PDB file of C-alpha atoms in Angstrom:
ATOM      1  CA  UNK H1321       0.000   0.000   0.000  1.00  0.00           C
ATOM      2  CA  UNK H1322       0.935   3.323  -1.015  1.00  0.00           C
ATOM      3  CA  UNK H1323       1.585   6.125   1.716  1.00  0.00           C
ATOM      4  CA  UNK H1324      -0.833   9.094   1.296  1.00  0.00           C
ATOM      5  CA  UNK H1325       1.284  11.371   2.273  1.00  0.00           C
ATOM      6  CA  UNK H1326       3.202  10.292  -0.744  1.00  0.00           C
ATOM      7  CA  UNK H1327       0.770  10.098  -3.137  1.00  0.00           C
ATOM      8  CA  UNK H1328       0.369  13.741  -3.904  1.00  0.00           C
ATOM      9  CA  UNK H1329       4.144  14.320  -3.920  1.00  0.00           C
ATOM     10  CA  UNK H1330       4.719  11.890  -6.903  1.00  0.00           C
ATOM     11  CA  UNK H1331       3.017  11.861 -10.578  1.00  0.00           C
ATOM     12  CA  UNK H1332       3.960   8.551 -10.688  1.00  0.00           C
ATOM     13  CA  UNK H1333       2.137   7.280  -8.042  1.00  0.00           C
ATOM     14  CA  UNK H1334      -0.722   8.733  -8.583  1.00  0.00           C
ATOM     15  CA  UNK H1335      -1.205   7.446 -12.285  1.00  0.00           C
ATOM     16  CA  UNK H1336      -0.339   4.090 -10.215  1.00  0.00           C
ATOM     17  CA  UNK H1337      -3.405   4.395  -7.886  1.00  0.00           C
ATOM     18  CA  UNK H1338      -5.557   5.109 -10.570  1.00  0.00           C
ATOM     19  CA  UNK H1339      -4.642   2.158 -12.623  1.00  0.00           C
ATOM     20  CA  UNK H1340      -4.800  -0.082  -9.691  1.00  0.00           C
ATOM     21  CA  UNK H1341      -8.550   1.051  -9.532  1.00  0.00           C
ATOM     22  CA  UNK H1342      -9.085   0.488 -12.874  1.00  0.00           C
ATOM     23  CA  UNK H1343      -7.801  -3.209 -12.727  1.00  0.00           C
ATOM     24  CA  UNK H1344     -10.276  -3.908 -10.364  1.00  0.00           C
ATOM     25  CA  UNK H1345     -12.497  -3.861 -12.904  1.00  0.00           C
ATOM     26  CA  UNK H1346     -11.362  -4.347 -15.728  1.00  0.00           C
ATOM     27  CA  UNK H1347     -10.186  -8.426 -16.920  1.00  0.00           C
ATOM     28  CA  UNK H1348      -9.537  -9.742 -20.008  1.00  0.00           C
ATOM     29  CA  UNK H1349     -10.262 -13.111 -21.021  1.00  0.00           C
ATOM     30  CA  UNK H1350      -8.994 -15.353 -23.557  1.00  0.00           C
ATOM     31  CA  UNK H1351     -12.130 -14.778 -25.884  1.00  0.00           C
ATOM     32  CA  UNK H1352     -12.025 -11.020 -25.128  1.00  0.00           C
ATOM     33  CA  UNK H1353      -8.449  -9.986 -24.076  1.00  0.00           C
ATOM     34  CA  UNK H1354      -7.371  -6.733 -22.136  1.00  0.00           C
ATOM     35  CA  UNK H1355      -5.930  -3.983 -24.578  1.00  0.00           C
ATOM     36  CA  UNK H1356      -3.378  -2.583 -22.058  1.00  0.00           C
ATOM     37  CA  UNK H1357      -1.746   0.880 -22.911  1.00  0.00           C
ATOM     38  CA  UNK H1358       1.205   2.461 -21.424  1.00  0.00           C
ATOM     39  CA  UNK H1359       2.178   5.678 -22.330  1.00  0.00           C
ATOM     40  CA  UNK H1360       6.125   7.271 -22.120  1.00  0.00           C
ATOM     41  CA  UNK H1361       7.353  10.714 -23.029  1.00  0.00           C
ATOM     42  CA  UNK H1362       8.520   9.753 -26.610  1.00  0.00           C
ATOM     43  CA  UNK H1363       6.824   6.212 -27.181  1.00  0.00           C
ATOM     44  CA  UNK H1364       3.020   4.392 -26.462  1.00  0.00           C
ATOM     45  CA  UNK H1365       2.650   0.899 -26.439  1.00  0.00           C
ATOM     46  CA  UNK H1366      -0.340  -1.173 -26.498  1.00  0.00           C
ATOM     47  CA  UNK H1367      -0.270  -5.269 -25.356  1.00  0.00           C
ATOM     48  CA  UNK H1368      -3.249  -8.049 -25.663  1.00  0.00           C
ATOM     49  CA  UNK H1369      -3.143  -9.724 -22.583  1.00  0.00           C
ATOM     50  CA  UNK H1370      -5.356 -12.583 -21.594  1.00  0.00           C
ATOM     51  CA  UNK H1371      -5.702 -12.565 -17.645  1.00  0.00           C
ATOM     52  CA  UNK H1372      -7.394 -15.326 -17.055  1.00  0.00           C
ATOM     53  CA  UNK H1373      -3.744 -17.672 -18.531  1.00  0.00           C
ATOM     54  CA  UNK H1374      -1.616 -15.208 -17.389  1.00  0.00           C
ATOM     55  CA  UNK H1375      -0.494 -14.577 -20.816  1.00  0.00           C
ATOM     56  CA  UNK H1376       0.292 -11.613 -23.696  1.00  0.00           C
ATOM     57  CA  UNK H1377      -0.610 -12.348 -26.761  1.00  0.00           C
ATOM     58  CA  UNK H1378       0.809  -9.581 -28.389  1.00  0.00           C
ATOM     59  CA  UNK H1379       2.448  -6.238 -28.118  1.00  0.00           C
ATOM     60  CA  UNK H1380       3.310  -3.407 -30.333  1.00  0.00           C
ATOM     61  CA  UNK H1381       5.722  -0.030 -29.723  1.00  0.00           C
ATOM     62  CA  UNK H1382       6.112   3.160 -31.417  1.00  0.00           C
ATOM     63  CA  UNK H1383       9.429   1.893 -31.697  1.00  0.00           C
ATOM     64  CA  UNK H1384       8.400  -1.383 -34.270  1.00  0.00           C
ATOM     65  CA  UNK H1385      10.408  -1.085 -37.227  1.00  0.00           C
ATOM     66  CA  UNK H1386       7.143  -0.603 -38.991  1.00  0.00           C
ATOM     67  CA  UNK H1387       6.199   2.838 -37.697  1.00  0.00           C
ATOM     68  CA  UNK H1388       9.259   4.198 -37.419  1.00  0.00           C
ATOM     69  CA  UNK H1389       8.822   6.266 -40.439  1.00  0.00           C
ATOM     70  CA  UNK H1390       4.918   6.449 -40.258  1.00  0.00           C
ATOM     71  CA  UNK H1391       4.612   9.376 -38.739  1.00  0.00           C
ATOM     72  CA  UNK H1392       4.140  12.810 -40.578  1.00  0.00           C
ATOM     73  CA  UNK H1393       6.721  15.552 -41.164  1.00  0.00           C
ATOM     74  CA  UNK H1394       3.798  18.146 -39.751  1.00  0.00           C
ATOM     75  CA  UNK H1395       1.400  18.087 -37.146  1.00  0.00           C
ATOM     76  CA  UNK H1396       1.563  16.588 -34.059  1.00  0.00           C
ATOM     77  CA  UNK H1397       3.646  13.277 -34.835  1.00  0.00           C
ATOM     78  CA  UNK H1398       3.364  11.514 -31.851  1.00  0.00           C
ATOM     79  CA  UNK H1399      -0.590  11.501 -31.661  1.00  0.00           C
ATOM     80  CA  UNK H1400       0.119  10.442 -35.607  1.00  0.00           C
ATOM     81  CA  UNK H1401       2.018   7.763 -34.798  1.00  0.00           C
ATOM     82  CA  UNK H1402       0.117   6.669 -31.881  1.00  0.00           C
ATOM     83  CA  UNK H1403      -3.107   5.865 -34.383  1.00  0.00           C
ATOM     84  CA  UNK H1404      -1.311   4.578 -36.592  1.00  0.00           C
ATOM     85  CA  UNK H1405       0.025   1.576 -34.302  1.00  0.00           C
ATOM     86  CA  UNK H1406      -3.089   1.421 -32.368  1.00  0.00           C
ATOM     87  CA  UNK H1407      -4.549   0.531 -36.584  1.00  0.00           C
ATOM     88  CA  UNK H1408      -1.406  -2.014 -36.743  1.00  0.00           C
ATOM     89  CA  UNK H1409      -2.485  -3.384 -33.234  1.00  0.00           C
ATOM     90  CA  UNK H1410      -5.543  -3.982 -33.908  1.00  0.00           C
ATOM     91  CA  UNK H1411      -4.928  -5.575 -38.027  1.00  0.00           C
ATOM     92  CA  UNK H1412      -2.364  -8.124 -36.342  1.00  0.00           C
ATOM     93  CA  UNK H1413      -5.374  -9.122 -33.682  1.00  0.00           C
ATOM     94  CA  UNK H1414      -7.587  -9.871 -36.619  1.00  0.00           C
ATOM     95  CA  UNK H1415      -5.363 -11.982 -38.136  1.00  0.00           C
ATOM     96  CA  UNK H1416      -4.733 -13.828 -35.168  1.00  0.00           C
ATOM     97  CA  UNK H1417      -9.046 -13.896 -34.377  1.00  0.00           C
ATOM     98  CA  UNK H1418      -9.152 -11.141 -31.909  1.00  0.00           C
ATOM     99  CA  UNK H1419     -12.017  -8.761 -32.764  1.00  0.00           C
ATOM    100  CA  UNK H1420     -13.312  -7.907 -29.315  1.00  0.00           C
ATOM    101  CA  UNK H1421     -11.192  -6.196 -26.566  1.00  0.00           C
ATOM    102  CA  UNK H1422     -11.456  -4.669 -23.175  1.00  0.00           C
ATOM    103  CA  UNK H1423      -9.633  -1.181 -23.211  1.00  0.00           C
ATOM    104  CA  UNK H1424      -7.370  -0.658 -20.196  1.00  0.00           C
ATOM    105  CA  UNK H1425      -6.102   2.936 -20.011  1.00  0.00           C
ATOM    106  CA  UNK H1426      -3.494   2.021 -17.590  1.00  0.00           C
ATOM    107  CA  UNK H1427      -4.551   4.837 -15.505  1.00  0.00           C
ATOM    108  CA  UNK H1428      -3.796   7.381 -18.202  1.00  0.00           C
ATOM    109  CA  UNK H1429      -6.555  10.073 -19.252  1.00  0.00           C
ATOM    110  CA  UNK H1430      -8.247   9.375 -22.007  1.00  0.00           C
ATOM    111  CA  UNK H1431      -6.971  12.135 -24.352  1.00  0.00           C
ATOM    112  CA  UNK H1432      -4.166  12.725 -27.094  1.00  0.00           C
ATOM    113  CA  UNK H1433      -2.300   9.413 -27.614  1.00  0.00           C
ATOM    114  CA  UNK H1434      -4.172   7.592 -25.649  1.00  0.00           C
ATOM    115  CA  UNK H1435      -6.792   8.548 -27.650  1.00  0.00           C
ATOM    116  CA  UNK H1436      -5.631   8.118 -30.693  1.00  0.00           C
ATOM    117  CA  UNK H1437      -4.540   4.710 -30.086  1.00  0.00           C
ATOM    118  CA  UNK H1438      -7.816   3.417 -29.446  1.00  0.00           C
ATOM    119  CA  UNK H1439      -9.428   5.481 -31.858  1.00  0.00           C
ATOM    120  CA  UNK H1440      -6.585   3.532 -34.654  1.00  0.00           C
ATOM    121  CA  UNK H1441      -7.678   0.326 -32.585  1.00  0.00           C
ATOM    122  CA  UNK H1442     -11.087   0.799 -33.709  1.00  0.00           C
ATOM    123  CA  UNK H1443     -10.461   1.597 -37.097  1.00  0.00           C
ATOM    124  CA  UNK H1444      -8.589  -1.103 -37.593  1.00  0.00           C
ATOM    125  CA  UNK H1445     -11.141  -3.770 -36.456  1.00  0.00           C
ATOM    126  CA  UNK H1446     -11.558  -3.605 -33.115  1.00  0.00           C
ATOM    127  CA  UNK H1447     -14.258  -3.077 -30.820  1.00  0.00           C
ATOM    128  CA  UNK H1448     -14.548  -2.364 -27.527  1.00  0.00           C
TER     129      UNK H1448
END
């Protein structure tokens, strides 16, 4: 447990706290996996794990040689590039079956890249 004297000294720990409370909800199971998302300065990440086994069944980065060079000379490229890997996310979960998903924000608000990753998520085939 987490000191509350702490908690208000440390962004960190806060976006811990939150996720924690989010997890008590939210489970994925092997028919409908957990769409986990965890959000750095320069990179976002999204995983399909199935709780119930214990297991990911996949991950993608910002970083996957893929996107690298997906993202746009203008704009804002990292909400860019965060669609366009939630869209690869979710085309490499079709292949493998995976249509339906539980979205896990990882304690994150729901806004910019996080955002944009589920909105790419849903364009490319998923639903949640």
């Amino acid at each position: 447990m987490i000191k509350p004297s702490k908690l208000r000294k440390s962004r960190r720990l806060q976006r811990q706290r939150r996720h924690s409370r989010i997890r008590k909800r939210v489970h994925g199971t092997g028919d409908r996996p957990r769409l986990a998302v965890h959000r750095s300065i320069r990179n976002i990440q999204g995983q399909l794990i199935d709780d119930d086994s214990g297991r990911t069944l996949m991950g993608l980065s910002t970083l996957a040689p893929e996107l690298r060079d997906a993202a746009p000379d203008e704009g804002s490229r990292k909400v860019e590039a965060a669609r366009a890997a939630g869209r690869l996310l979710a085309e490499r979960a079709s292949e493998q079956g995976v249509t339906r998903v539980v979205f896990d924000r990882g304690g994150f608000r729901y806004h910019g890249r996080v955002r944009a990753f589920a909105e790419g998520a849903r364009a490319g085939g998923l639903s949640f």
